Amino acid sequence: MTTLASSVWVAAVIYIYVEQNLQLGEEWWGYINTSYFVGMIFSGLIVIRFAKLLEKYIGFFITFGLFLSSLLILFFGTTNIPVLALLLACLYGLPEQIREVIYTKLFQDHATEKTLAKIHAVWGAVINLTFAGSVLLLGFITETYSVKTTFQFSSTLIFLAFLYATFKRNDLQGKQCDQSLSSKSSNLPR
């Protein structure tokens, strides 16, 4: 769901956003992209600095990150203030980067050496397939309704993921989850 929703940052949607919401020239598409990636880079540094804290509170950071992503996409999609749009695009990098690091860690913690490469390959294929379909869907929503509707749709999808993660939060507790999985996995067929 988050891949489907996060595809709202694709150039085709951002270009229409710049034209319709901000009513600025196409160079602002580049400014927004740059701001988004600057946010991802700074977020990566923050994640490195607080890696132990992230490991300790995986469930919290996933749920909080989803909630924050939902709000940031909603506010970004509805603003017509250029500087605020840049700031929101930059801030979006933090929860996005945290989620990516946590997902990778969970894969590594819960997979055997033999299955880790397969899991990453399947994950990549699913993400790319979802991304391709979502670009079509979000393009259709943008063309048929409006770019604001596209951002509202994406925000709603991430909010639904937040609700689901909140419901499943106990399953995302890192080491505790690791121990319970290893005791259960001995009963699973391989």
PDB file of C-alpha atoms in Angstrom:
ATOM      1  CA  MET A   1       0.000   0.000   0.000  1.00  0.00           C
ATOM      2  CA  THR A   2       2.810   2.398   0.794  1.00  0.00           C
ATOM      3  CA  THR A   3       4.473   1.751  -2.562  1.00  0.00           C
ATOM      4  CA  LEU A   4       1.195   2.406  -4.313  1.00  0.00           C
ATOM      5  CA  ALA A   5       0.739   5.640  -2.381  1.00  0.00           C
ATOM      6  CA  SER A   6       4.359   6.786  -2.531  1.00  0.00           C
ATOM      7  CA  SER A   7       4.307   6.670  -6.315  1.00  0.00           C
ATOM      8  CA  VAL A   8       2.626  10.063  -6.055  1.00  0.00           C
ATOM      9  CA  TRP A   9       6.168  11.473  -6.111  1.00  0.00           C
ATOM     10  CA  VAL A  10       6.641  10.356  -9.720  1.00  0.00           C
ATOM     11  CA  ALA A  11       7.578  13.139 -12.122  1.00  0.00           C
ATOM     12  CA  ALA A  12       4.302  13.079 -14.067  1.00  0.00           C
ATOM     13  CA  VAL A  13       2.251  13.815 -10.940  1.00  0.00           C
ATOM     14  CA  ILE A  14       4.697  16.351  -9.479  1.00  0.00           C
ATOM     15  CA  TYR A  15       4.823  18.210 -12.783  1.00  0.00           C
ATOM     16  CA  ILE A  16       1.015  18.609 -12.773  1.00  0.00           C
ATOM     17  CA  TYR A  17       1.164  19.548  -9.082  1.00  0.00           C
ATOM     18  CA  VAL A  18       3.651  22.333  -9.816  1.00  0.00           C
ATOM     19  CA  GLU A  19       1.508  23.561 -12.687  1.00  0.00           C
ATOM     20  CA  GLN A  20      -1.892  23.379 -10.955  1.00  0.00           C
ATOM     21  CA  ASN A  21      -1.226  23.862  -7.230  1.00  0.00           C
ATOM     22  CA  LEU A  22       1.826  26.074  -7.199  1.00  0.00           C
ATOM     23  CA  GLN A  23       1.217  27.702 -10.597  1.00  0.00           C
ATOM     24  CA  LEU A  24       4.949  27.916 -11.196  1.00  0.00           C
ATOM     25  CA  GLY A  25       7.335  26.964 -13.964  1.00  0.00           C
ATOM     26  CA  GLU A  26       8.662  23.498 -14.634  1.00  0.00           C
ATOM     27  CA  GLU A  27      11.935  24.283 -12.841  1.00  0.00           C
ATOM     28  CA  TRP A  28      10.000  23.847  -9.586  1.00  0.00           C
ATOM     29  CA  TRP A  29       9.589  20.173 -10.425  1.00  0.00           C
ATOM     30  CA  GLY A  30      13.383  19.981 -10.089  1.00  0.00           C
ATOM     31  CA  TYR A  31      13.399  21.973  -6.874  1.00  0.00           C
ATOM     32  CA  ILE A  32      10.828  19.641  -5.325  1.00  0.00           C
ATOM     33  CA  ASN A  33      12.755  16.551  -6.457  1.00  0.00           C
ATOM     34  CA  THR A  34      15.952  17.982  -5.027  1.00  0.00           C
ATOM     35  CA  SER A  35      14.223  18.830  -1.761  1.00  0.00           C
ATOM     36  CA  TYR A  36      12.807  15.291  -1.539  1.00  0.00           C
ATOM     37  CA  PHE A  37      16.242  13.711  -2.044  1.00  0.00           C
ATOM     38  CA  VAL A  38      17.949  16.133   0.339  1.00  0.00           C
ATOM     39  CA  GLY A  39      15.397  14.995   2.911  1.00  0.00           C
ATOM     40  CA  MET A  40      16.207  11.357   2.166  1.00  0.00           C
ATOM     41  CA  ILE A  41      19.954  12.011   2.583  1.00  0.00           C
ATOM     42  CA  PHE A  42      19.553  13.882   5.881  1.00  0.00           C
ATOM     43  CA  SER A  43      17.131  11.228   7.037  1.00  0.00           C
ATOM     44  CA  GLY A  44      19.695   8.550   6.274  1.00  0.00           C
ATOM     45  CA  LEU A  45      22.158  10.371   8.527  1.00  0.00           C
ATOM     46  CA  ILE A  46      19.539  10.598  11.280  1.00  0.00           C
ATOM     47  CA  VAL A  47      18.788   6.893  10.933  1.00  0.00           C
ATOM     48  CA  ILE A  48      22.499   6.075  11.226  1.00  0.00           C
ATOM     49  CA  ARG A  49      22.773   8.211  14.360  1.00  0.00           C
ATOM     50  CA  PHE A  50      19.729   6.666  16.055  1.00  0.00           C
ATOM     51  CA  ALA A  51      19.962   3.095  14.729  1.00  0.00           C
ATOM     52  CA  LYS A  52      19.877   1.487  18.189  1.00  0.00           C
ATOM     53  CA  LEU A  53      16.770   3.440  19.132  1.00  0.00           C
ATOM     54  CA  LEU A  54      15.080   2.362  15.899  1.00  0.00           C
ATOM     55  CA  GLU A  55      15.904  -1.276  16.619  1.00  0.00           C
ATOM     56  CA  LYS A  56      14.458  -1.013  20.090  1.00  0.00           C
ATOM     57  CA  TYR A  57      11.156   0.573  19.036  1.00  0.00           C
ATOM     58  CA  ILE A  58      10.492  -0.853  15.574  1.00  0.00           C
ATOM     59  CA  GLY A  59       6.711  -1.011  15.979  1.00  0.00           C
ATOM     60  CA  PHE A  60       6.478   2.581  17.147  1.00  0.00           C
ATOM     61  CA  PHE A  61       8.656   3.945  14.347  1.00  0.00           C
ATOM     62  CA  ILE A  62       6.756   2.070  11.656  1.00  0.00           C
ATOM     63  CA  THR A  63       3.352   3.231  12.888  1.00  0.00           C
ATOM     64  CA  PHE A  64       4.457   6.781  13.635  1.00  0.00           C
ATOM     65  CA  GLY A  65       6.264   6.959  10.290  1.00  0.00           C
ATOM     66  CA  LEU A  66       3.138   5.877   8.431  1.00  0.00           C
ATOM     67  CA  PHE A  67       1.025   8.444  10.263  1.00  0.00           C
ATOM     68  CA  LEU A  68       3.573  11.173   9.569  1.00  0.00           C
ATOM     69  CA  SER A  69       3.833  10.170   5.890  1.00  0.00           C
ATOM     70  CA  SER A  70       0.063  10.332   5.547  1.00  0.00           C
ATOM     71  CA  LEU A  71      -0.048  13.853   6.985  1.00  0.00           C
ATOM     72  CA  LEU A  72       2.908  15.109   4.975  1.00  0.00           C
ATOM     73  CA  ILE A  73       1.452  13.862   1.677  1.00  0.00           C
ATOM     74  CA  LEU A  74      -1.924  15.382   2.519  1.00  0.00           C
ATOM     75  CA  PHE A  75      -0.425  18.770   3.437  1.00  0.00           C
ATOM     76  CA  PHE A  76       1.945  18.732   0.459  1.00  0.00           C
ATOM     77  CA  GLY A  77      -0.857  17.927  -1.969  1.00  0.00           C
ATOM     78  CA  THR A  78      -3.090  20.709  -0.748  1.00  0.00           C
ATOM     79  CA  THR A  79      -0.619  23.545  -0.295  1.00  0.00           C
ATOM     80  CA  ASN A  80      -0.116  26.267  -2.848  1.00  0.00           C
ATOM     81  CA  ILE A  81       2.792  27.857  -0.986  1.00  0.00           C
ATOM     82  CA  PRO A  82       6.031  26.977  -2.830  1.00  0.00           C
ATOM     83  CA  VAL A  83       8.421  27.197   0.144  1.00  0.00           C
ATOM     84  CA  LEU A  84       6.089  25.053   2.256  1.00  0.00           C
ATOM     85  CA  ALA A  85       5.919  22.504  -0.564  1.00  0.00           C
ATOM     86  CA  LEU A  86       9.722  22.292  -0.560  1.00  0.00           C
ATOM     87  CA  LEU A  87       9.832  21.870   3.202  1.00  0.00           C
ATOM     88  CA  LEU A  88       7.137  19.160   3.183  1.00  0.00           C
ATOM     89  CA  ALA A  89       8.889  17.274   0.367  1.00  0.00           C
ATOM     90  CA  CYS A  90      12.108  17.397   2.373  1.00  0.00           C
ATOM     91  CA  LEU A  91      10.421  16.260   5.598  1.00  0.00           C
ATOM     92  CA  TYR A  92       8.794  13.340   3.794  1.00  0.00           C
ATOM     93  CA  GLY A  93      12.230  11.765   3.501  1.00  0.00           C
ATOM     94  CA  LEU A  94      12.453  10.999   7.220  1.00  0.00           C
ATOM     95  CA  PRO A  95       9.569   8.552   7.660  1.00  0.00           C
ATOM     96  CA  GLU A  96      10.255   7.070   4.220  1.00  0.00           C
ATOM     97  CA  GLN A  97      13.901   6.370   5.041  1.00  0.00           C
ATOM     98  CA  ILE A  98      13.084   4.984   8.489  1.00  0.00           C
ATOM     99  CA  ARG A  99      10.538   2.558   7.011  1.00  0.00           C
ATOM    100  CA  GLU A 100      12.953   1.333   4.356  1.00  0.00           C
ATOM    101  CA  VAL A 101      15.692   0.669   6.900  1.00  0.00           C
ATOM    102  CA  ILE A 102      13.314  -1.109   9.258  1.00  0.00           C
ATOM    103  CA  TYR A 103      11.846  -3.284   6.497  1.00  0.00           C
ATOM    104  CA  THR A 104      15.338  -4.304   5.421  1.00  0.00           C
ATOM    105  CA  LYS A 105      16.288  -5.080   9.015  1.00  0.00           C
ATOM    106  CA  LEU A 106      13.163  -7.175   9.539  1.00  0.00           C
ATOM    107  CA  PHE A 107      13.919  -9.179   6.396  1.00  0.00           C
ATOM    108  CA  GLN A 108      17.466  -9.783   7.555  1.00  0.00           C
ATOM    109  CA  ASP A 109      16.429 -10.696  11.085  1.00  0.00           C
ATOM    110  CA  HIS A 110      13.733 -13.170  10.101  1.00  0.00           C
ATOM    111  CA  ALA A 111      15.159 -14.865   7.035  1.00  0.00           C
ATOM    112  CA  THR A 112      17.723 -17.593   6.774  1.00  0.00           C
ATOM    113  CA  GLU A 113      20.854 -17.044   4.705  1.00  0.00           C
ATOM    114  CA  LYS A 114      19.424 -19.343   2.043  1.00  0.00           C
ATOM    115  CA  THR A 115      16.167 -17.421   1.700  1.00  0.00           C
ATOM    116  CA  LEU A 116      17.337 -13.819   2.153  1.00  0.00           C
ATOM    117  CA  ALA A 117      18.330 -13.286  -1.483  1.00  0.00           C
ATOM    118  CA  LYS A 118      15.054 -14.827  -2.663  1.00  0.00           C
ATOM    119  CA  ILE A 119      13.056 -12.650  -0.284  1.00  0.00           C
ATOM    120  CA  HIS A 120      14.804  -9.489  -1.507  1.00  0.00           C
ATOM    121  CA  ALA A 121      14.289 -10.552  -5.137  1.00  0.00           C
ATOM    122  CA  VAL A 122      10.573 -11.177  -4.619  1.00  0.00           C
ATOM    123  CA  TRP A 123      10.248  -7.960  -2.602  1.00  0.00           C
ATOM    124  CA  GLY A 124      11.913  -6.003  -5.417  1.00  0.00           C
ATOM    125  CA  ALA A 125       9.678  -7.592  -8.051  1.00  0.00           C
ATOM    126  CA  VAL A 126       6.527  -6.859  -6.032  1.00  0.00           C
ATOM    127  CA  ILE A 127       7.628  -3.279  -5.388  1.00  0.00           C
ATOM    128  CA  ASN A 128       8.415  -2.671  -9.084  1.00  0.00           C
ATOM    129  CA  LEU A 129       5.175  -4.260 -10.255  1.00  0.00           C
ATOM    130  CA  THR A 130       3.199  -2.242  -7.711  1.00  0.00           C
ATOM    131  CA  PHE A 131       5.034   0.925  -8.704  1.00  0.00           C
ATOM    132  CA  ALA A 132       4.271   0.374 -12.399  1.00  0.00           C
ATOM    133  CA  GLY A 133       0.572  -0.198 -11.710  1.00  0.00           C
ATOM    134  CA  SER A 134       0.368   2.692  -9.301  1.00  0.00           C
ATOM    135  CA  VAL A 135       1.857   5.135 -11.795  1.00  0.00           C
ATOM    136  CA  LEU A 136      -0.942   4.227 -14.170  1.00  0.00           C
ATOM    137  CA  LEU A 137      -3.581   4.473 -11.443  1.00  0.00           C
ATOM    138  CA  LEU A 138      -2.319   7.769 -10.031  1.00  0.00           C
ATOM    139  CA  GLY A 139      -1.956   9.194 -13.530  1.00  0.00           C
ATOM    140  CA  PHE A 140      -5.558   8.224 -14.235  1.00  0.00           C
ATOM    141  CA  ILE A 141      -6.769   9.823 -10.971  1.00  0.00           C
ATOM    142  CA  THR A 142      -4.781  12.987 -11.720  1.00  0.00           C
ATOM    143  CA  GLU A 143      -6.106  13.195 -15.279  1.00  0.00           C
ATOM    144  CA  THR A 144      -9.712  12.336 -14.398  1.00  0.00           C
ATOM    145  CA  TYR A 145     -10.116  14.289 -11.165  1.00  0.00           C
ATOM    146  CA  SER A 146      -7.272  16.513 -10.009  1.00  0.00           C
ATOM    147  CA  VAL A 147      -3.791  16.388  -8.605  1.00  0.00           C
ATOM    148  CA  LYS A 148      -5.180  17.280  -5.157  1.00  0.00           C
ATOM    149  CA  THR A 149      -7.418  14.214  -5.340  1.00  0.00           C
ATOM    150  CA  THR A 150      -4.364  12.107  -6.188  1.00  0.00           C
ATOM    151  CA  PHE A 151      -2.527  13.313  -3.093  1.00  0.00           C
ATOM    152  CA  GLN A 152      -5.631  12.805  -0.944  1.00  0.00           C
ATOM    153  CA  PHE A 153      -5.943   9.255  -2.305  1.00  0.00           C
ATOM    154  CA  SER A 154      -2.284   8.551  -1.519  1.00  0.00           C
ATOM    155  CA  SER A 155      -2.616  10.032   1.944  1.00  0.00           C
ATOM    156  CA  THR A 156      -5.658   7.846   2.594  1.00  0.00           C
ATOM    157  CA  LEU A 157      -3.811   4.698   1.489  1.00  0.00           C
ATOM    158  CA  ILE A 158      -0.923   5.424   3.830  1.00  0.00           C
ATOM    159  CA  PHE A 159      -3.364   6.206   6.629  1.00  0.00           C
ATOM    160  CA  LEU A 160      -4.977   2.790   6.076  1.00  0.00           C
ATOM    161  CA  ALA A 161      -1.503   1.227   6.283  1.00  0.00           C
ATOM    162  CA  PHE A 162      -1.016   3.161   9.541  1.00  0.00           C
ATOM    163  CA  LEU A 163      -4.249   1.722  10.938  1.00  0.00           C
ATOM    164  CA  TYR A 164      -3.204  -1.788   9.939  1.00  0.00           C
ATOM    165  CA  ALA A 165       0.274  -1.330  11.448  1.00  0.00           C
ATOM    166  CA  THR A 166      -1.293  -0.017  14.644  1.00  0.00           C
ATOM    167  CA  PHE A 167      -3.463  -3.125  14.791  1.00  0.00           C
ATOM    168  CA  LYS A 168      -0.430  -5.383  14.154  1.00  0.00           C
ATOM    169  CA  ARG A 169       2.054  -3.357  16.189  1.00  0.00           C
ATOM    170  CA  ASN A 170       2.847  -6.181  18.600  1.00  0.00           C
ATOM    171  CA  ASP A 171       4.086  -8.261  15.662  1.00  0.00           C
ATOM    172  CA  LEU A 172       6.701  -5.601  14.863  1.00  0.00           C
ATOM    173  CA  GLN A 173       8.757  -5.560  18.026  1.00  0.00           C
ATOM    174  CA  GLY A 174      12.171  -6.533  16.720  1.00  0.00           C
ATOM    175  CA  LYS A 175      14.115  -8.856  19.023  1.00  0.00           C
ATOM    176  CA  GLN A 176      11.041  -9.963  20.970  1.00  0.00           C
ATOM    177  CA  CYS A 177       9.368 -10.799  17.679  1.00  0.00           C
ATOM    178  CA  ASP A 178      12.566 -12.566  16.614  1.00  0.00           C
ATOM    179  CA  GLN A 179      12.524 -14.871  19.636  1.00  0.00           C
ATOM    180  CA  SER A 180       8.860 -15.758  19.261  1.00  0.00           C
ATOM    181  CA  LEU A 181       9.321 -16.455  15.550  1.00  0.00           C
ATOM    182  CA  SER A 182      12.311 -18.710  16.106  1.00  0.00           C
ATOM    183  CA  SER A 183      10.394 -20.786  18.627  1.00  0.00           C
ATOM    184  CA  LYS A 184       7.432 -21.057  16.242  1.00  0.00           C
ATOM    185  CA  SER A 185       9.570 -21.722  13.156  1.00  0.00           C
ATOM    186  CA  SER A 186      10.809 -25.034  14.482  1.00  0.00           C
ATOM    187  CA  ASN A 187       7.288 -26.369  13.885  1.00  0.00           C
ATOM    188  CA  LEU A 188       7.061 -25.011  10.340  1.00  0.00           C
ATOM    189  CA  PRO A 189       7.827 -27.202   7.314  1.00  0.00           C
ATOM    190  CA  ARG A 190      10.847 -26.075   5.294  1.00  0.00           C
TER     191      ARG A 190
END
